[in-house]
Amino acid sequence: MSNASNKATVVEGKATPRGKFPHIKRAGDFLYVSGTSSRRPDNSFAGAQADALGVTTLDIRVQTRTVIENIRDILQSAGADLSDLVETQAFLVNMNDFG
């Protein structure tokens, strides 16, 4: 395969990836989106707030919606969309958020 069909990309306007992970990796006709969260470009997290004492309040609905929007934006940067998704994998911190 040529380098044109194997490209890792960091998408402008999205939160900078932590570590050496790209937002999206193209391998031939396949796109792989990695490490997407509800993190915004300013490094704050949608659906996560902390009070003056540091007690956090998490909203799984807001976080999930933001993750999906981030994935959509990343896919669109490569000419794809959510309708092109084949598989997703989610990791939950609190199992009460499942179901």
PDB file of N, CA and C in Angstrom:
ATOM      1  N   MET A   1       0.840  -1.184   0.000  1.00  0.00           N
ATOM      2  CA  MET A   1       0.000   0.000   0.000  1.00  0.00           C
ATOM      3  C   MET A   1       0.882   1.243   0.000  1.00  0.00           C
ATOM      4  N   SER A   2       0.402   2.262  -0.626  1.00  0.00           N
ATOM      5  CA  SER A   2       1.149   3.515  -0.656  1.00  0.00           C
ATOM      6  C   SER A   2       0.884   4.315   0.609  1.00  0.00           C
ATOM      7  N   ASN A   3       1.737   5.307   0.851  1.00  0.00           N
ATOM      8  CA  ASN A   3       1.541   6.173   2.010  1.00  0.00           C
ATOM      9  C   ASN A   3       0.239   6.943   1.940  1.00  0.00           C
ATOM     10  N   ALA A   4      -0.256   7.226   0.733  1.00  0.00           N
ATOM     11  CA  ALA A   4      -1.510   7.970   0.588  1.00  0.00           C
ATOM     12  C   ALA A   4      -2.683   7.210   1.183  1.00  0.00           C
ATOM     13  N   SER A   5      -2.605   5.880   1.205  1.00  0.00           N
ATOM     14  CA  SER A   5      -3.713   5.094   1.744  1.00  0.00           C
ATOM     15  C   SER A   5      -3.491   4.712   3.205  1.00  0.00           C
ATOM     16  N   ASN A   6      -2.371   5.117   3.786  1.00  0.00           N
ATOM     17  CA  ASN A   6      -2.068   4.850   5.189  1.00  0.00           C
ATOM     18  C   ASN A   6      -1.661   6.157   5.849  1.00  0.00           C
ATOM     19  N   LYS A   7      -2.636   6.879   6.376  1.00  0.00           N
ATOM     20  CA  LYS A   7      -2.350   8.205   6.886  1.00  0.00           C
ATOM     21  C   LYS A   7      -2.995   8.412   8.246  1.00  0.00           C
ATOM     22  N   ALA A   8      -2.211   8.901   9.208  1.00  0.00           N
ATOM     23  CA  ALA A   8      -2.726   9.277  10.519  1.00  0.00           C
ATOM     24  C   ALA A   8      -2.941  10.781  10.525  1.00  0.00           C
ATOM     25  N   THR A   9      -4.070  11.225  11.084  1.00  0.00           N
ATOM     26  CA  THR A   9      -4.424  12.639  11.032  1.00  0.00           C
ATOM     27  C   THR A   9      -4.902  13.144  12.388  1.00  0.00           C
ATOM     28  N   VAL A  10      -4.431  14.327  12.751  1.00  0.00           N
ATOM     29  CA  VAL A  10      -4.968  15.072  13.887  1.00  0.00           C
ATOM     30  C   VAL A  10      -5.845  16.159  13.279  1.00  0.00           C
ATOM     31  N   VAL A  11      -7.114  16.193  13.671  1.00  0.00           N
ATOM     32  CA  VAL A  11      -8.095  17.088  13.060  1.00  0.00           C
ATOM     33  C   VAL A  11      -8.054  18.464  13.728  1.00  0.00           C
ATOM     34  N   GLU A  12      -7.865  19.487  12.916  1.00  0.00           N
ATOM     35  CA  GLU A  12      -7.835  20.857  13.414  1.00  0.00           C
ATOM     36  C   GLU A  12      -9.195  21.225  14.010  1.00  0.00           C
ATOM     37  N   GLY A  13      -9.156  21.949  15.132  1.00  0.00           N
ATOM     38  CA  GLY A  13     -10.389  22.396  15.773  1.00  0.00           C
ATOM     39  C   GLY A  13     -10.942  21.418  16.792  1.00  0.00           C
ATOM     40  N   LYS A  14     -10.323  20.255  16.919  1.00  0.00           N
ATOM     41  CA  LYS A  14     -10.741  19.276  17.923  1.00  0.00           C
ATOM     42  C   LYS A  14      -9.700  19.277  19.045  1.00  0.00           C
ATOM     43  N   ALA A  15     -10.037  18.686  20.183  1.00  0.00           N
ATOM     44  CA  ALA A  15      -9.096  18.614  21.300  1.00  0.00           C
ATOM     45  C   ALA A  15      -7.824  17.890  20.854  1.00  0.00           C
ATOM     46  N   THR A  16      -6.674  18.419  21.237  1.00  0.00           N
ATOM     47  CA  THR A  16      -5.401  17.795  20.883  1.00  0.00           C
ATOM     48  C   THR A  16      -5.320  16.425  21.544  1.00  0.00           C
ATOM     49  N   PRO A  17      -5.013  15.380  20.775  1.00  0.00           N
ATOM     50  CA  PRO A  17      -4.922  14.044  21.367  1.00  0.00           C
ATOM     51  C   PRO A  17      -3.850  13.990  22.455  1.00  0.00           C
ATOM     52  N   ARG A  18      -4.090  13.176  23.434  1.00  0.00           N
ATOM     53  CA  ARG A  18      -3.100  12.962  24.490  1.00  0.00           C
ATOM     54  C   ARG A  18      -2.192  11.836  24.037  1.00  0.00           C
ATOM     55  N   GLY A  19      -0.925  11.996  24.245  1.00  0.00           N
ATOM     56  CA  GLY A  19       0.023  10.998  23.762  1.00  0.00           C
ATOM     57  C   GLY A  19       0.232  11.147  22.267  1.00  0.00           C
ATOM     58  N   LYS A  20       0.660  10.079  21.642  1.00  0.00           N
ATOM     59  CA  LYS A  20       0.968  10.113  20.206  1.00  0.00           C
ATOM     60  C   LYS A  20      -0.136   9.478  19.382  1.00  0.00           C
ATOM     61  N   PHE A  21      -1.373   9.673  19.785  1.00  0.00           N
ATOM     62  CA  PHE A  21      -2.495   9.064  19.083  1.00  0.00           C
ATOM     63  C   PHE A  21      -3.130  10.067  18.124  1.00  0.00           C
ATOM     64  N   PRO A  22      -3.384   9.672  16.882  1.00  0.00           N
ATOM     65  CA  PRO A  22      -4.091  10.561  15.964  1.00  0.00           C
ATOM     66  C   PRO A  22      -5.592  10.482  16.235  1.00  0.00           C
ATOM     67  N   HIS A  23      -6.342  11.449  15.742  1.00  0.00           N
ATOM     68  CA  HIS A  23      -7.801  11.351  15.823  1.00  0.00           C
ATOM     69  C   HIS A  23      -8.297  10.221  14.933  1.00  0.00           C
ATOM     70  N   ILE A  24      -7.672  10.119  13.767  1.00  0.00           N
ATOM     71  CA  ILE A  24      -8.149   9.151  12.780  1.00  0.00           C
ATOM     72  C   ILE A  24      -6.968   8.580  12.014  1.00  0.00           C
ATOM     73  N   LYS A  25      -7.083   7.320  11.669  1.00  0.00           N
ATOM     74  CA  LYS A  25      -6.049   6.629  10.884  1.00  0.00           C
ATOM     75  C   LYS A  25      -6.732   5.960   9.706  1.00  0.00           C
ATOM     76  N   ARG A  26      -6.229   6.235   8.517  1.00  0.00           N
ATOM     77  CA  ARG A  26      -6.744   5.586   7.312  1.00  0.00           C
ATOM     78  C   ARG A  26      -5.827   4.417   6.987  1.00  0.00           C
ATOM     79  N   ALA A  27      -6.432   3.271   6.720  1.00  0.00           N
ATOM     80  CA  ALA A  27      -5.709   2.083   6.261  1.00  0.00           C
ATOM     81  C   ALA A  27      -6.462   1.577   5.038  1.00  0.00           C
ATOM     82  N   GLY A  28      -6.000   1.972   3.865  1.00  0.00           N
ATOM     83  CA  GLY A  28      -6.719   1.631   2.639  1.00  0.00           C
ATOM     84  C   GLY A  28      -8.069   2.317   2.631  1.00  0.00           C
ATOM     85  N   ASP A  29      -9.137   1.526   2.523  1.00  0.00           N
ATOM     86  CA  ASP A  29     -10.496   2.071   2.523  1.00  0.00           C
ATOM     87  C   ASP A  29     -11.101   2.160   3.922  1.00  0.00           C
ATOM     88  N   PHE A  30     -10.341   1.779   4.942  1.00  0.00           N
ATOM     89  CA  PHE A  30     -10.857   1.766   6.312  1.00  0.00           C
ATOM     90  C   PHE A  30     -10.378   2.992   7.082  1.00  0.00           C
ATOM     91  N   LEU A  31     -11.243   3.494   7.958  1.00  0.00           N
ATOM     92  CA  LEU A  31     -10.905   4.596   8.852  1.00  0.00           C
ATOM     93  C   LEU A  31     -11.036   4.103  10.287  1.00  0.00           C
ATOM     94  N   TYR A  32     -10.060   4.422  11.111  1.00  0.00           N
ATOM     95  CA  TYR A  32     -10.086   4.055  12.523  1.00  0.00           C
ATOM     96  C   TYR A  32     -10.024   5.334  13.350  1.00  0.00           C
ATOM     97  N   VAL A  33     -11.047   5.548  14.169  1.00  0.00           N
ATOM     98  CA  VAL A  33     -11.099   6.694  15.068  1.00  0.00           C
ATOM     99  C   VAL A  33     -10.675   6.180  16.437  1.00  0.00           C
ATOM    100  N   SER A  34      -9.785   6.913  17.113  1.00  0.00           N
ATOM    101  CA  SER A  34      -9.276   6.392  18.382  1.00  0.00           C
ATOM    102  C   SER A  34      -9.363   7.411  19.508  1.00  0.00           C
ATOM    103  N   GLY A  35      -9.556   6.893  20.717  1.00  0.00           N
ATOM    104  CA  GLY A  35      -9.451   7.679  21.935  1.00  0.00           C
ATOM    105  C   GLY A  35     -10.345   8.898  22.020  1.00  0.00           C
ATOM    106  N   THR A  36     -11.553   8.818  21.508  1.00  0.00           N
ATOM    107  CA  THR A  36     -12.438   9.979  21.502  1.00  0.00           C
ATOM    108  C   THR A  36     -13.206  10.066  22.819  1.00  0.00           C
ATOM    109  N   SER A  37     -13.255  11.262  23.368  1.00  0.00           N
ATOM    110  CA  SER A  37     -13.983  11.484  24.619  1.00  0.00           C
ATOM    111  C   SER A  37     -14.850  12.733  24.455  1.00  0.00           C
ATOM    112  N   SER A  38     -15.360  13.230  25.566  1.00  0.00           N
ATOM    113  CA  SER A  38     -16.164  14.454  25.522  1.00  0.00           C
ATOM    114  C   SER A  38     -15.283  15.689  25.729  1.00  0.00           C
ATOM    115  N   ARG A  39     -13.966  15.512  25.571  1.00  0.00           N
ATOM    116  CA  ARG A  39     -13.044  16.637  25.761  1.00  0.00           C
ATOM    117  C   ARG A  39     -13.192  17.652  24.637  1.00  0.00           C
ATOM    118  N   ARG A  40     -13.229  18.909  25.032  1.00  0.00           N
ATOM    119  CA  ARG A  40     -13.360  20.027  24.093  1.00  0.00           C
ATOM    120  C   ARG A  40     -11.965  20.549  23.728  1.00  0.00           C
ATOM    121  N   PRO A  41     -11.876  21.383  22.682  1.00  0.00           N
ATOM    122  CA  PRO A  41     -10.567  21.939  22.295  1.00  0.00           C
ATOM    123  C   PRO A  41      -9.860  22.705  23.416  1.00  0.00           C
ATOM    124  N   ASP A  42     -10.611  23.266  24.380  1.00  0.00           N
ATOM    125  CA  ASP A  42      -9.986  24.004  25.490  1.00  0.00           C
ATOM    126  C   ASP A  42      -9.596  23.080  26.651  1.00  0.00           C
ATOM    127  N   ASN A  43      -9.682  21.763  26.441  1.00  0.00           N
ATOM    128  CA  ASN A  43      -9.351  20.716  27.418  1.00  0.00           C
ATOM    129  C   ASN A  43     -10.363  20.568  28.545  1.00  0.00           C
ATOM    130  N   SER A  44     -11.492  21.255  28.486  1.00  0.00           N
ATOM    131  CA  SER A  44     -12.572  20.991  29.435  1.00  0.00           C
ATOM    132  C   SER A  44     -13.368  19.798  28.896  1.00  0.00           C
ATOM    133  N   PHE A  45     -14.197  19.228  29.751  1.00  0.00           N
ATOM    134  CA  PHE A  45     -14.997  18.072  29.358  1.00  0.00           C
ATOM    135  C   PHE A  45     -16.474  18.425  29.398  1.00  0.00           C
ATOM    136  N   ALA A  46     -17.177  18.163  28.307  1.00  0.00           N
ATOM    137  CA  ALA A  46     -18.626  18.336  28.291  1.00  0.00           C
ATOM    138  C   ALA A  46     -19.228  17.290  29.225  1.00  0.00           C
ATOM    139  N   GLY A  47     -20.209  17.680  30.008  1.00  0.00           N
ATOM    140  CA  GLY A  47     -20.875  16.736  30.895  1.00  0.00           C
ATOM    141  C   GLY A  47     -20.101  16.429  32.161  1.00  0.00           C
ATOM    142  N   ALA A  48     -19.112  17.236  32.493  1.00  0.00           N
ATOM    143  CA  ALA A  48     -18.331  17.043  33.718  1.00  0.00           C
ATOM    144  C   ALA A  48     -18.096  18.403  34.361  1.00  0.00           C
ATOM    145  N   GLN A  49     -18.504  18.514  35.617  1.00  0.00           N
ATOM    146  CA  GLN A  49     -18.323  19.769  36.343  1.00  0.00           C
ATOM    147  C   GLN A  49     -17.799  19.461  37.730  1.00  0.00           C
ATOM    148  N   ALA A  50     -17.035  20.395  38.277  1.00  0.00           N
ATOM    149  CA  ALA A  50     -16.526  20.255  39.644  1.00  0.00           C
ATOM    150  C   ALA A  50     -16.915  21.503  40.424  1.00  0.00           C
ATOM    151  N   ASP A  51     -17.360  21.292  41.673  1.00  0.00           N
ATOM    152  CA  ASP A  51     -17.709  22.446  42.504  1.00  0.00           C
ATOM    153  C   ASP A  51     -16.458  22.971  43.205  1.00  0.00           C
ATOM    154  N   ALA A  52     -16.630  23.962  44.074  1.00  0.00           N
ATOM    155  CA  ALA A  52     -15.498  24.602  44.755  1.00  0.00           C
ATOM    156  C   ALA A  52     -14.701  23.626  45.617  1.00  0.00           C
ATOM    157  N   LEU A  53     -15.352  22.554  46.074  1.00  0.00           N
ATOM    158  CA  LEU A  53     -14.665  21.559  46.897  1.00  0.00           C
ATOM    159  C   LEU A  53     -14.045  20.437  46.059  1.00  0.00           C
ATOM    160  N   GLY A  54     -14.238  20.511  44.750  1.00  0.00           N
ATOM    161  CA  GLY A  54     -13.671  19.486  43.875  1.00  0.00           C
ATOM    162  C   GLY A  54     -14.571  18.282  43.662  1.00  0.00           C
ATOM    163  N   VAL A  55     -15.809  18.356  44.152  1.00  0.00           N
ATOM    164  CA  VAL A  55     -16.758  17.263  43.952  1.00  0.00           C
ATOM    165  C   VAL A  55     -17.258  17.332  42.511  1.00  0.00           C
ATOM    166  N   THR A  56     -17.138  16.220  41.793  1.00  0.00           N
ATOM    167  CA  THR A  56     -17.520  16.222  40.378  1.00  0.00           C
ATOM    168  C   THR A  56     -18.945  15.730  40.176  1.00  0.00           C
ATOM    169  N   THR A  57     -19.580  16.305  39.183  1.00  0.00           N
ATOM    170  CA  THR A  57     -20.897  15.878  38.726  1.00  0.00           C
ATOM    171  C   THR A  57     -20.738  15.489  37.268  1.00  0.00           C
ATOM    172  N   LEU A  58     -21.137  14.269  36.940  1.00  0.00           N
ATOM    173  CA  LEU A  58     -20.990  13.759  35.582  1.00  0.00           C
ATOM    174  C   LEU A  58     -22.361  13.511  34.971  1.00  0.00           C
ATOM    175  N   ASP A  59     -22.529  13.893  33.725  1.00  0.00           N
ATOM    176  CA  ASP A  59     -23.784  13.686  33.004  1.00  0.00           C
ATOM    177  C   ASP A  59     -23.499  12.804  31.794  1.00  0.00           C
ATOM    178  N   ILE A  60     -23.831  11.513  31.906  1.00  0.00           N
ATOM    179  CA  ILE A  60     -23.528  10.550  30.849  1.00  0.00           C
ATOM    180  C   ILE A  60     -24.223  10.912  29.542  1.00  0.00           C
ATOM    181  N   ARG A  61     -25.398  11.513  29.611  1.00  0.00           N
ATOM    182  CA  ARG A  61     -26.111  11.880  28.377  1.00  0.00           C
ATOM    183  C   ARG A  61     -25.360  12.964  27.602  1.00  0.00           C
ATOM    184  N   VAL A  62     -24.916  13.991  28.306  1.00  0.00           N
ATOM    185  CA  VAL A  62     -24.157  15.070  27.660  1.00  0.00           C
ATOM    186  C   VAL A  62     -22.824  14.526  27.146  1.00  0.00           C
ATOM    187  N   GLN A  63     -22.164  13.704  27.955  1.00  0.00           N
ATOM    188  CA  GLN A  63     -20.882  13.132  27.532  1.00  0.00           C
ATOM    189  C   GLN A  63     -21.052  12.281  26.278  1.00  0.00           C
ATOM    190  N   THR A  64     -22.063  11.425  26.266  1.00  0.00           N
ATOM    191  CA  THR A  64     -22.296  10.542  25.116  1.00  0.00           C
ATOM    192  C   THR A  64     -22.611  11.350  23.866  1.00  0.00           C
ATOM    193  N   ARG A  65     -23.482  12.331  23.983  1.00  0.00           N
ATOM    194  CA  ARG A  65     -23.836  13.173  22.840  1.00  0.00           C
ATOM    195  C   ARG A  65     -22.587  13.862  22.280  1.00  0.00           C
ATOM    196  N   THR A  66     -21.738  14.368  23.166  1.00  0.00           N
ATOM    197  CA  THR A  66     -20.529  15.068  22.729  1.00  0.00           C
ATOM    198  C   THR A  66     -19.535  14.120  22.077  1.00  0.00           C
ATOM    199  N   VAL A  67     -19.395  12.918  22.620  1.00  0.00           N
ATOM    200  CA  VAL A  67     -18.505  11.927  22.001  1.00  0.00           C
ATOM    201  C   VAL A  67     -18.977  11.616  20.582  1.00  0.00           C
ATOM    202  N   ILE A  68     -20.272  11.405  20.415  1.00  0.00           N
ATOM    203  CA  ILE A  68     -20.812  11.099  19.082  1.00  0.00           C
ATOM    204  C   ILE A  68     -20.592  12.276  18.132  1.00  0.00           C
ATOM    205  N   GLU A  69     -20.798  13.491  18.615  1.00  0.00           N
ATOM    206  CA  GLU A  69     -20.544  14.673  17.776  1.00  0.00           C
ATOM    207  C   GLU A  69     -19.062  14.769  17.399  1.00  0.00           C
ATOM    208  N   ASN A  70     -18.174  14.468  18.349  1.00  0.00           N
ATOM    209  CA  ASN A  70     -16.738  14.489  18.053  1.00  0.00           C
ATOM    210  C   ASN A  70     -16.379  13.435  17.012  1.00  0.00           C
ATOM    211  N   ILE A  71     -16.935  12.239  17.147  1.00  0.00           N
ATOM    212  CA  ILE A  71     -16.680  11.180  16.164  1.00  0.00           C
ATOM    213  C   ILE A  71     -17.202  11.602  14.797  1.00  0.00           C
ATOM    214  N   ARG A  72     -18.399  12.172  14.761  1.00  0.00           N
ATOM    215  CA  ARG A  72     -18.965  12.649  13.490  1.00  0.00           C
ATOM    216  C   ARG A  72     -18.038  13.663  12.818  1.00  0.00           C
ATOM    217  N   ASP A  73     -17.579  14.642  13.583  1.00  0.00           N
ATOM    218  CA  ASP A  73     -16.699  15.678  13.029  1.00  0.00           C
ATOM    219  C   ASP A  73     -15.394  15.082  12.504  1.00  0.00           C
ATOM    220  N   ILE A  74     -14.839  14.139  13.248  1.00  0.00           N
ATOM    221  CA  ILE A  74     -13.588  13.494  12.832  1.00  0.00           C
ATOM    222  C   ILE A  74     -13.809  12.699  11.551  1.00  0.00           C
ATOM    223  N   LEU A  75     -14.900  11.937  11.487  1.00  0.00           N
ATOM    224  CA  LEU A  75     -15.206  11.181  10.266  1.00  0.00           C
ATOM    225  C   LEU A  75     -15.419  12.115   9.081  1.00  0.00           C
ATOM    226  N   GLN A  76     -16.146  13.205   9.294  1.00  0.00           N
ATOM    227  CA  GLN A  76     -16.409  14.143   8.203  1.00  0.00           C
ATOM    228  C   GLN A  76     -15.120  14.764   7.672  1.00  0.00           C
ATOM    229  N   SER A  77     -14.118  14.920   8.528  1.00  0.00           N
ATOM    230  CA  SER A  77     -12.839  15.475   8.072  1.00  0.00           C
ATOM    231  C   SER A  77     -12.151  14.553   7.072  1.00  0.00           C
ATOM    232  N   ALA A  78     -12.558  13.282   7.064  1.00  0.00           N
ATOM    233  CA  ALA A  78     -11.979  12.294   6.142  1.00  0.00           C
ATOM    234  C   ALA A  78     -12.965  11.892   5.050  1.00  0.00           C
ATOM    235  N   GLY A  79     -14.077  12.631   4.935  1.00  0.00           N
ATOM    236  CA  GLY A  79     -15.052  12.352   3.881  1.00  0.00           C
ATOM    237  C   GLY A  79     -16.036  11.249   4.210  1.00  0.00           C
ATOM    238  N   ALA A  80     -16.184  10.924   5.487  1.00  0.00           N
ATOM    239  CA  ALA A  80     -17.123   9.880   5.921  1.00  0.00           C
ATOM    240  C   ALA A  80     -18.135  10.512   6.873  1.00  0.00           C
ATOM    241  N   ASP A  81     -19.049   9.698   7.404  1.00  0.00           N
ATOM    242  CA  ASP A  81     -20.059  10.191   8.335  1.00  0.00           C
ATOM    243  C   ASP A  81     -20.463   9.057   9.271  1.00  0.00           C
ATOM    244  N   LEU A  82     -21.311   9.367  10.242  1.00  0.00           N
ATOM    245  CA  LEU A  82     -21.754   8.356  11.203  1.00  0.00           C
ATOM    246  C   LEU A  82     -22.432   7.174  10.522  1.00  0.00           C
ATOM    247  N   SER A  83     -23.071   7.400   9.396  1.00  0.00           N
ATOM    248  CA  SER A  83     -23.743   6.303   8.689  1.00  0.00           C
ATOM    249  C   SER A  83     -22.745   5.286   8.136  1.00  0.00           C
ATOM    250  N   ASP A  84     -21.472   5.632   8.107  1.00  0.00           N
ATOM    251  CA  ASP A  84     -20.431   4.722   7.629  1.00  0.00           C
ATOM    252  C   ASP A  84     -19.840   3.862   8.747  1.00  0.00           C
ATOM    253  N   LEU A  85     -20.248   4.097   9.994  1.00  0.00           N
ATOM    254  CA  LEU A  85     -19.701   3.334  11.125  1.00  0.00           C
ATOM    255  C   LEU A  85     -20.065   1.861  11.029  1.00  0.00           C
ATOM    256  N   VAL A  86     -19.111   1.014  11.352  1.00  0.00           N
ATOM    257  CA  VAL A  86     -19.338  -0.427  11.375  1.00  0.00           C
ATOM    258  C   VAL A  86     -19.336  -0.934  12.809  1.00  0.00           C
ATOM    259  N   GLU A  87     -18.467  -0.388  13.642  1.00  0.00           N
ATOM    260  CA  GLU A  87     -18.341  -0.874  15.015  1.00  0.00           C
ATOM    261  C   GLU A  87     -17.914   0.270  15.924  1.00  0.00           C
ATOM    262  N   THR A  88     -18.438   0.266  17.142  1.00  0.00           N
ATOM    263  CA  THR A  88     -17.978   1.199  18.165  1.00  0.00           C
ATOM    264  C   THR A  88     -17.684   0.411  19.426  1.00  0.00           C
ATOM    265  N   GLN A  89     -16.833   0.959  20.250  1.00  0.00           N
ATOM    266  CA  GLN A  89     -16.495   0.331  21.518  1.00  0.00           C
ATOM    267  C   GLN A  89     -16.532   1.424  22.578  1.00  0.00           C
ATOM    268  N   ALA A  90     -17.244   1.174  23.667  1.00  0.00           N
ATOM    269  CA  ALA A  90     -17.378   2.176  24.722  1.00  0.00           C
ATOM    270  C   ALA A  90     -16.876   1.618  26.040  1.00  0.00           C
ATOM    271  N   PHE A  91     -16.264   2.479  26.825  1.00  0.00           N
ATOM    272  CA  PHE A  91     -15.791   2.114  28.153  1.00  0.00           C
ATOM    273  C   PHE A  91     -16.512   2.997  29.159  1.00  0.00           C
ATOM    274  N   LEU A  92     -17.188   2.384  30.120  1.00  0.00           N
ATOM    275  CA  LEU A  92     -17.947   3.115  31.130  1.00  0.00           C
ATOM    276  C   LEU A  92     -17.207   3.083  32.456  1.00  0.00           C
ATOM    277  N   VAL A  93     -17.214   4.198  33.149  1.00  0.00           N
ATOM    278  CA  VAL A  93     -16.624   4.270  34.479  1.00  0.00           C
ATOM    279  C   VAL A  93     -17.619   3.742  35.508  1.00  0.00           C
ATOM    280  N   ASN A  94     -18.895   4.002  35.281  1.00  0.00           N
ATOM    281  CA  ASN A  94     -19.944   3.624  36.222  1.00  0.00           C
ATOM    282  C   ASN A  94     -20.958   2.737  35.502  1.00  0.00           C
ATOM    283  N   MET A  95     -21.087   1.489  35.909  1.00  0.00           N
ATOM    284  CA  MET A  95     -22.017   0.564  35.253  1.00  0.00           C
ATOM    285  C   MET A  95     -23.472   1.000  35.404  1.00  0.00           C
ATOM    286  N   ASN A  96     -23.765   1.892  36.345  1.00  0.00           N
ATOM    287  CA  ASN A  96     -25.128   2.413  36.458  1.00  0.00           C
ATOM    288  C   ASN A  96     -25.512   3.244  35.238  1.00  0.00           C
ATOM    289  N   ASP A  97     -24.519   3.672  34.455  1.00  0.00           N
ATOM    290  CA  ASP A  97     -24.792   4.419  33.230  1.00  0.00           C
ATOM    291  C   ASP A  97     -25.210   3.504  32.090  1.00  0.00           C
ATOM    292  N   PHE A  98     -25.075   2.205  32.253  1.00  0.00           N
ATOM    293  CA  PHE A  98     -25.431   1.240  31.215  1.00  0.00           C
ATOM    294  C   PHE A  98     -26.908   0.912  31.331  1.00  0.00           C
ATOM    295  N   GLY A  99     -27.623   1.108  30.261  1.00  0.00           N
ATOM    296  CA  GLY A  99     -29.031   0.729  30.246  1.00  0.00           C
ATOM    297  C   GLY A  99     -29.883   1.853  30.550  1.00  0.00           C
TER     298      GLY A  99
END
